[in-house]
Short mmCIF file of C-alpha atoms in Angstrom, two decimals:
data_model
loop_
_atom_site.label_atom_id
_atom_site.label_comp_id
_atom_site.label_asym_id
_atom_site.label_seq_id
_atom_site.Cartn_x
_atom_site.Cartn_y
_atom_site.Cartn_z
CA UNK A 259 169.66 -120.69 59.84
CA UNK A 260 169.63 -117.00 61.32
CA UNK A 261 170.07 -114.77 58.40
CA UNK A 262 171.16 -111.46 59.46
CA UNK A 263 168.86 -108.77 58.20
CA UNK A 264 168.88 -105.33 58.25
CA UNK A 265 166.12 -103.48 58.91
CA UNK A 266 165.38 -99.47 58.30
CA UNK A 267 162.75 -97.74 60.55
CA UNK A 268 161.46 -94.42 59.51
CA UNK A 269 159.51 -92.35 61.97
CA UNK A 270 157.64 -89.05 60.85
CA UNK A 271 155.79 -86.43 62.99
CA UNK A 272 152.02 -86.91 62.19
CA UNK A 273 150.75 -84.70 59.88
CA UNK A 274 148.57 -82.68 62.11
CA UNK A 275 151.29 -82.81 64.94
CA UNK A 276 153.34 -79.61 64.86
CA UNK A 277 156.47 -80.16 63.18
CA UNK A 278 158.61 -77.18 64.50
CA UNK A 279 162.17 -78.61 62.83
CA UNK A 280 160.07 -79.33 59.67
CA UNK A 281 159.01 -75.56 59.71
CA UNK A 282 161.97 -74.24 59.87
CA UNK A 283 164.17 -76.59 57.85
CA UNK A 284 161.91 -75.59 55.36
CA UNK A 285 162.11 -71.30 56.02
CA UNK A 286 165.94 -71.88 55.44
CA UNK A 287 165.38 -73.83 52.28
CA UNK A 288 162.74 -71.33 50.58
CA UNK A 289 165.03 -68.42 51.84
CA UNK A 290 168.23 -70.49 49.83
CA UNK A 291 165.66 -70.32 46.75
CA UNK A 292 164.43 -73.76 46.13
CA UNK A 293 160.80 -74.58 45.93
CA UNK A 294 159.23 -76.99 48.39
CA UNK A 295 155.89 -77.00 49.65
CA UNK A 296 156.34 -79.56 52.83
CA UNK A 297 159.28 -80.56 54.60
CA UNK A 298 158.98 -83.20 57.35
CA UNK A 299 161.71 -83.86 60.07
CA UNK A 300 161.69 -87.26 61.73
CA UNK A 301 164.35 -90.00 62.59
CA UNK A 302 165.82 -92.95 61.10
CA UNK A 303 166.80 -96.32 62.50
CA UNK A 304 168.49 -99.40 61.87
CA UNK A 305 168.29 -102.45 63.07
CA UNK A 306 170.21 -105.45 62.52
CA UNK A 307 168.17 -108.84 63.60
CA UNK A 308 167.60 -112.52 62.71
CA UNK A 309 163.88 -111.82 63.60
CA UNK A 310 160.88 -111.57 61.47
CA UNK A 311 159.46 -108.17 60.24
CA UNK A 312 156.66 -108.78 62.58
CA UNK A 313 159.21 -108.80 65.38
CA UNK A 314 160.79 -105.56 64.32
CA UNK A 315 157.42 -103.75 64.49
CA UNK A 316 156.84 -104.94 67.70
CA UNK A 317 160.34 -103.17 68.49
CA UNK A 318 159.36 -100.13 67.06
CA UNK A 319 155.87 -100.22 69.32
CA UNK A 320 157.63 -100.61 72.59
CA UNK A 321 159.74 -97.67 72.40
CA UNK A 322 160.78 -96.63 69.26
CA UNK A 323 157.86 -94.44 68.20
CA UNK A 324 155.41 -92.52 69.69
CA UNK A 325 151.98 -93.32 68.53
CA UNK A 326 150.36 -90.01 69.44
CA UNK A 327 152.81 -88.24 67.39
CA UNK A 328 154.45 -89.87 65.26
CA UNK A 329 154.10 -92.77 61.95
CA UNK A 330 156.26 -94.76 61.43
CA UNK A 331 157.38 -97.22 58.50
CA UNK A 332 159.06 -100.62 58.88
CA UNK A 333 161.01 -101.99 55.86
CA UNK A 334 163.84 -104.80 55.38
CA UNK A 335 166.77 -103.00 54.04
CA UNK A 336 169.15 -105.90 53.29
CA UNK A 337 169.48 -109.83 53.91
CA UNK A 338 173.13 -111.07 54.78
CA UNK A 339 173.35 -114.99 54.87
CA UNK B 136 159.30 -88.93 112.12
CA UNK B 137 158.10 -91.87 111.87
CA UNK B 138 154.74 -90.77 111.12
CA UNK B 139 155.80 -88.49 108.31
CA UNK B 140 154.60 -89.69 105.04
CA UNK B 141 157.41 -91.14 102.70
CA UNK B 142 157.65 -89.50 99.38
CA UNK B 143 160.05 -91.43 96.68
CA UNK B 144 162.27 -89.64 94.47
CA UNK B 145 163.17 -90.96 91.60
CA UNK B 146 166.81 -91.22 90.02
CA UNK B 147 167.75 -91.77 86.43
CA UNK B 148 171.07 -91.64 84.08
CA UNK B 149 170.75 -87.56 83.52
CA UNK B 150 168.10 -86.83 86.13
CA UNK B 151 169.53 -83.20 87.41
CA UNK B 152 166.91 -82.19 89.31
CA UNK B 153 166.61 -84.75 91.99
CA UNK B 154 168.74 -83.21 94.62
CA UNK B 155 166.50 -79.85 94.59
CA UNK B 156 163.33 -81.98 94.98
CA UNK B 157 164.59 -84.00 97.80
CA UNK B 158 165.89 -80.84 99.75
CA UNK B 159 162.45 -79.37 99.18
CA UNK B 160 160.72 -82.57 100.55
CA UNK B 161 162.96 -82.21 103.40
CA UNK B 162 162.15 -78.79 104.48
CA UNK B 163 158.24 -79.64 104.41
CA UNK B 164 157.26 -80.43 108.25
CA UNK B 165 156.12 -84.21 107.75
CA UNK B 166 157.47 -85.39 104.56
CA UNK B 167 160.69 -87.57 104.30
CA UNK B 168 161.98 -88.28 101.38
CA UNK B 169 163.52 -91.69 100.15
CA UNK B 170 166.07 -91.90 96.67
CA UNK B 171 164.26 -94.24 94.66
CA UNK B 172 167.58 -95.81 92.00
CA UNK B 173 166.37 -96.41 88.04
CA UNK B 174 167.75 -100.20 88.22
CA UNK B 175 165.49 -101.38 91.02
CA UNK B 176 161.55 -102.15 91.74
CA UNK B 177 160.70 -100.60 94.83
CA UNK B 178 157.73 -102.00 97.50
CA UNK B 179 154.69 -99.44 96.80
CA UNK B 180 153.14 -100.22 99.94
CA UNK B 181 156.25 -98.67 101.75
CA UNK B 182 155.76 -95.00 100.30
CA UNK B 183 153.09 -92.45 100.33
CA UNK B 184 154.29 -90.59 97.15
CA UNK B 185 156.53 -90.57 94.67
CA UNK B 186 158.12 -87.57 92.49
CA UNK B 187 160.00 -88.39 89.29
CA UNK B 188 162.15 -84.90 89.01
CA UNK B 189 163.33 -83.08 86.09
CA UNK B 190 166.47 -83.39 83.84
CA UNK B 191 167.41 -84.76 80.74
CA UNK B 192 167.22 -88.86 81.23
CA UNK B 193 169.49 -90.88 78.83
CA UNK B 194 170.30 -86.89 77.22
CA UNK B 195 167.11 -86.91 75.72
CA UNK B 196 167.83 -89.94 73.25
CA UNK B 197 165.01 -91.33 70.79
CA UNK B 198 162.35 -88.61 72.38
CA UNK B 199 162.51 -86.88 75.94
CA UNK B 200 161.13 -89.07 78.62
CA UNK B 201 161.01 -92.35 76.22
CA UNK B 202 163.88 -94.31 77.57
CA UNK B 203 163.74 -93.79 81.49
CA UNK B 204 160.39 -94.63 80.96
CA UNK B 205 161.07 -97.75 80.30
CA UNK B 206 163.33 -98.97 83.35
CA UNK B 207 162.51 -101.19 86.44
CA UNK B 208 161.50 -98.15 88.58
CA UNK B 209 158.86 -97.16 86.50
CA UNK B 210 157.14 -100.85 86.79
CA UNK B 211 156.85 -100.01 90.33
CA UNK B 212 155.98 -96.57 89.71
CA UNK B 213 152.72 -98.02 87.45
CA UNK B 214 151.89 -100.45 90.24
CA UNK B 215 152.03 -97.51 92.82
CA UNK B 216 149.66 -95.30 90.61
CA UNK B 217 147.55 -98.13 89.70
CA UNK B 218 146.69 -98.52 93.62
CA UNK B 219 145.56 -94.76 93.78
CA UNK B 220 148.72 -93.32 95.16
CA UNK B 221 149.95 -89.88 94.42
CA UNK B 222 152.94 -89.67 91.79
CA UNK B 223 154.12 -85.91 90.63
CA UNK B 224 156.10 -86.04 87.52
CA UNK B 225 157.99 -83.04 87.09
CA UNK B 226 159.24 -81.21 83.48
CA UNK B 227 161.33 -84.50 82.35
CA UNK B 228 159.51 -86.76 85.02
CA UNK B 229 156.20 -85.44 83.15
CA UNK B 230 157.48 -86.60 79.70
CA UNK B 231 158.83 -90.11 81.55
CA UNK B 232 155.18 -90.47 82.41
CA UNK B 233 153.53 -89.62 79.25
CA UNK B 234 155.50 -92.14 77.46
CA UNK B 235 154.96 -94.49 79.81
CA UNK B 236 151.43 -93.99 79.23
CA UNK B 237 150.44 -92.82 82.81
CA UNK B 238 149.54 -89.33 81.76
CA UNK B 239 147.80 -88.52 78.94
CA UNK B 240 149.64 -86.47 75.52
CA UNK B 241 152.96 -86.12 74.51
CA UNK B 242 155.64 -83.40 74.75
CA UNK B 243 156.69 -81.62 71.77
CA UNK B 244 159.66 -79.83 70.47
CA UNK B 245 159.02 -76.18 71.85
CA UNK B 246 157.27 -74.05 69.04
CA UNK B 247 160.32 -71.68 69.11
CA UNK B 248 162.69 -74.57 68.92
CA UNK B 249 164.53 -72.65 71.69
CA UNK B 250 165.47 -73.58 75.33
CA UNK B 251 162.53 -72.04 77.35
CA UNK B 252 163.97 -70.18 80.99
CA UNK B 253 161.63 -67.86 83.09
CA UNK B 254 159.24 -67.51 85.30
CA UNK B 255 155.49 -68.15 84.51
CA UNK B 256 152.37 -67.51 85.90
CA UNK B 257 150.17 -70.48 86.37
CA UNK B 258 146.21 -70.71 87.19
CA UNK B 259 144.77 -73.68 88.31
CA UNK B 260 141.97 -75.58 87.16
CA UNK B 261 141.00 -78.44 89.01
CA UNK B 262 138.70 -77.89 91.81
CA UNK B 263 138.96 -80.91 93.92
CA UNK B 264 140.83 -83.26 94.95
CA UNK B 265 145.00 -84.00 96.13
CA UNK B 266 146.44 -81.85 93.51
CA UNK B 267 143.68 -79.08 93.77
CA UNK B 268 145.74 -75.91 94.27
CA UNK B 269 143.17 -73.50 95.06
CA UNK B 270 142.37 -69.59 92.96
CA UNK B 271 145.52 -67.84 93.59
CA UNK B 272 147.98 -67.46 90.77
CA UNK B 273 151.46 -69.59 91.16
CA UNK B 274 154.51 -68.59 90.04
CA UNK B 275 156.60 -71.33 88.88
CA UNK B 276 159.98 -71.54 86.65
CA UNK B 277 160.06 -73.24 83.62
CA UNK B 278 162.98 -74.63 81.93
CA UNK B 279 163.06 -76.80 78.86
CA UNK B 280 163.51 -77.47 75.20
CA UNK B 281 160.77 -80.10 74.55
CA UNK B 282 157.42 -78.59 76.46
CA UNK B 283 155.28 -78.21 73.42
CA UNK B 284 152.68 -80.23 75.55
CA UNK B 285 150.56 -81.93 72.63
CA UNK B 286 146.70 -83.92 72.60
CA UNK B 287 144.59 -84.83 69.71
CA UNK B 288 141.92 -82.20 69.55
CA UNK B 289 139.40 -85.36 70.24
CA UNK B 290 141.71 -86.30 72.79
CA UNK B 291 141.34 -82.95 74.44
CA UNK B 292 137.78 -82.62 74.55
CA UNK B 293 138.04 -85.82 76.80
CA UNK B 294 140.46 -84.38 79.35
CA UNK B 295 138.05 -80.97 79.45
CA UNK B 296 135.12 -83.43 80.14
CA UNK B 297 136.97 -85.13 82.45
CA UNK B 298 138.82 -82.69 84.46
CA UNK B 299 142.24 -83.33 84.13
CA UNK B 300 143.43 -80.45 82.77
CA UNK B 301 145.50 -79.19 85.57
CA UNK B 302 147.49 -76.42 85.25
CA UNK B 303 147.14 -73.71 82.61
CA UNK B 304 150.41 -71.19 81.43
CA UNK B 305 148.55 -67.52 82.01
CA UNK B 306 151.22 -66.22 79.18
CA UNK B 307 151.80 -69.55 76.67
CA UNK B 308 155.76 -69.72 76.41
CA UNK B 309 155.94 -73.02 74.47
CA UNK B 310 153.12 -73.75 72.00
CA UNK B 311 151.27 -76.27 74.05
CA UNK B 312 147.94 -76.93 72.85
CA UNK B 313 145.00 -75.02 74.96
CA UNK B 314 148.11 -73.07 77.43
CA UNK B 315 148.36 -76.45 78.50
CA UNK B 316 151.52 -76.55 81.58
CA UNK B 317 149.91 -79.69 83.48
CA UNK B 318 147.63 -82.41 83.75
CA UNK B 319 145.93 -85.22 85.76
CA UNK B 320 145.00 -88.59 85.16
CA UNK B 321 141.93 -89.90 84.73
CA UNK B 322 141.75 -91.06 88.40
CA UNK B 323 143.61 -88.22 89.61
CA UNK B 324 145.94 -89.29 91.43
CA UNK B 325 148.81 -88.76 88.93
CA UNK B 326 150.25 -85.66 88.41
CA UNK B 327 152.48 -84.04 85.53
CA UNK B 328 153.62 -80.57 85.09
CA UNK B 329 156.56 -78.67 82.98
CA UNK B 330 157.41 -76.01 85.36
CA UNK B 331 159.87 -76.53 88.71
CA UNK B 332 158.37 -76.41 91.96
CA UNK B 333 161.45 -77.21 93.68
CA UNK B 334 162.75 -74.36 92.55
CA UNK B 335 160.00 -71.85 94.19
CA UNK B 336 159.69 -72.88 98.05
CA UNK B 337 161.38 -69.78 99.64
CA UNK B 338 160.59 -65.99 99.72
CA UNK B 339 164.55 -65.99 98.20
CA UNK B 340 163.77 -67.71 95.41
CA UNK B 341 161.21 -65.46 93.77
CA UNK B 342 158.25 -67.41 95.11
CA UNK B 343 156.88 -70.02 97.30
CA UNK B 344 154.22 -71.31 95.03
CA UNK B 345 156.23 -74.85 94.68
CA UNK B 346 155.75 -75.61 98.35
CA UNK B 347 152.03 -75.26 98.18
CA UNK B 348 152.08 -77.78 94.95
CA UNK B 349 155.06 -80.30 97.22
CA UNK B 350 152.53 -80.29 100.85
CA UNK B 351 149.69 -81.74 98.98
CA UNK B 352 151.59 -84.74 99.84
CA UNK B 353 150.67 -84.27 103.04
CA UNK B 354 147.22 -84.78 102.56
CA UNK B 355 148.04 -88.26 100.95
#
């Protein structure tokens, strides 16, 4: 049977990659008064698939992340039978 | 004419820069060029060169450069470097070929987060070879949003070692690591670069620095 599954992909600059939207993001907050000492800007996906995790990843390798840049993290979000 | 050498220009959803490119090719004495479409493989023993212009392919989606890189041109483009044959990738045609692992780095996110337009002076650092541009300065036009041109530090020492850092910003407009505006492959025979030389090959332009950078085709 082919479940559907949903998958989430979260992709984060790396940490010694300059994060310039990060930066900022986090000038505004500190300027609006709250405390934060990091703020990283990255990108989230979904992706709704019978396959395996394993098959997901491989997704993410072929175009969905940039491996001198970027880390990523692949999780099932949901199963719908 | 029929001697002249054939230079490929590539076309993508969003290129915007291919009709300069070709019109440059065409006013170089011995270079024709041929539209190359995004859909279709192409036979590399046809062409001489190929130039993947500027723009903003699929708007920029996912990351600049990431999705055209992808498409059935680009296998042909790989085979065509892999057999030693000159490819220029220009501003977005340098982030297509980063991502599709041709050139070496990435392009980030300008460090101002702004849209980057003016003119820069460039110096050359490669001493030999097709895309050798000799000691004089060039002035070139830059314009784009994601130039940040970005290599581990590790990485870096590698391309020093090896030569392939290409072109160097004189003033650094973009936060690319080591004034980084261009580099080479490792064989040297593919080229990337973030500013326009299309758009500096007449005295009416501002400079004719591009047209120096577009004839080393000739010498393909």
């Amino acid at each position: 049977m082919s479940d559907k599954k949903i998958y989430e992909i979260k992709i984060l600059p790396k940490k010694e990659v300059l994060d310039s939207q990060g930066r900022a993001t986090q000038k505004v907050l500190e300027k609006g008064g709250f405390s934060l000492s990091k703020c990283s800007v990255g990108r989230y996906i979904e992706v709704e698939s019978s396959e395996s995790i394993e098959a997901i990843k491989k997704m993410a390798n072929y175009v969905l992340y940039n491996p001198l840049i970027e880390d990523i993290d692949v999780q099932l979000k949901s199963t719908n039978g | 004419m029929s001697d002249d050498k054939k230079i490929g220009v590539v076309r993508f959803l969003g290129t915007n820069c291919d009709q300069d490119v070709f019109d440059a090719l065409e006013n170089i004495e011995g270079l024709t060029p041929v539209w190359l479409w995004y859909e279709n493989k192409f036979d590399v023993h046809k062409f001489d060169g190929v130039v993947v212009p500027g723009g903003f392919s699929y708007g920029d989606y996912l990351r600049s450069g990431a999705l055209a890189s992808k498409m059935s041109v680009m296998d042909s483009v790989e085979e065509f470097a892999e057999i030693g044959k000159p490819v220029l990738g220009i501003c977005n045609g340098f982030q297509v070929l980063c991502e599709r692992n041709l050139l070496p780095g990435a392009l980030l996110k300008n460090k101002n987060l702004k849209f980057i337009d003016k003119w820069v002076s460039l110096k050359n650092n490669v001493s030999e070879g097709l895309w050798s541009l000799g000691d004089e300065t060039l002035n070139l036009p830059v314009a784009h949003g994601d130039g940040c041109y970005y290599v581990s530090e590790e990485h870096l020492a590698a391309l020093k070692d090896n030569d392939q850092i290409w072109l160097t910003y004189d003033e650094n407009p973009n936060g690319s690591v080591d004034d980084i505006a261009g580099v080479l492959n490792a064989k040297k025979n593919v080229a990337g670069l973030m500013p326009h030389p299309e758009r500096a090959v007449a005295p009416w332009m501002g400079s004719v620095s591009g047209s120096v950078l577009i004839q080393r085709f000739l010498n393909s």
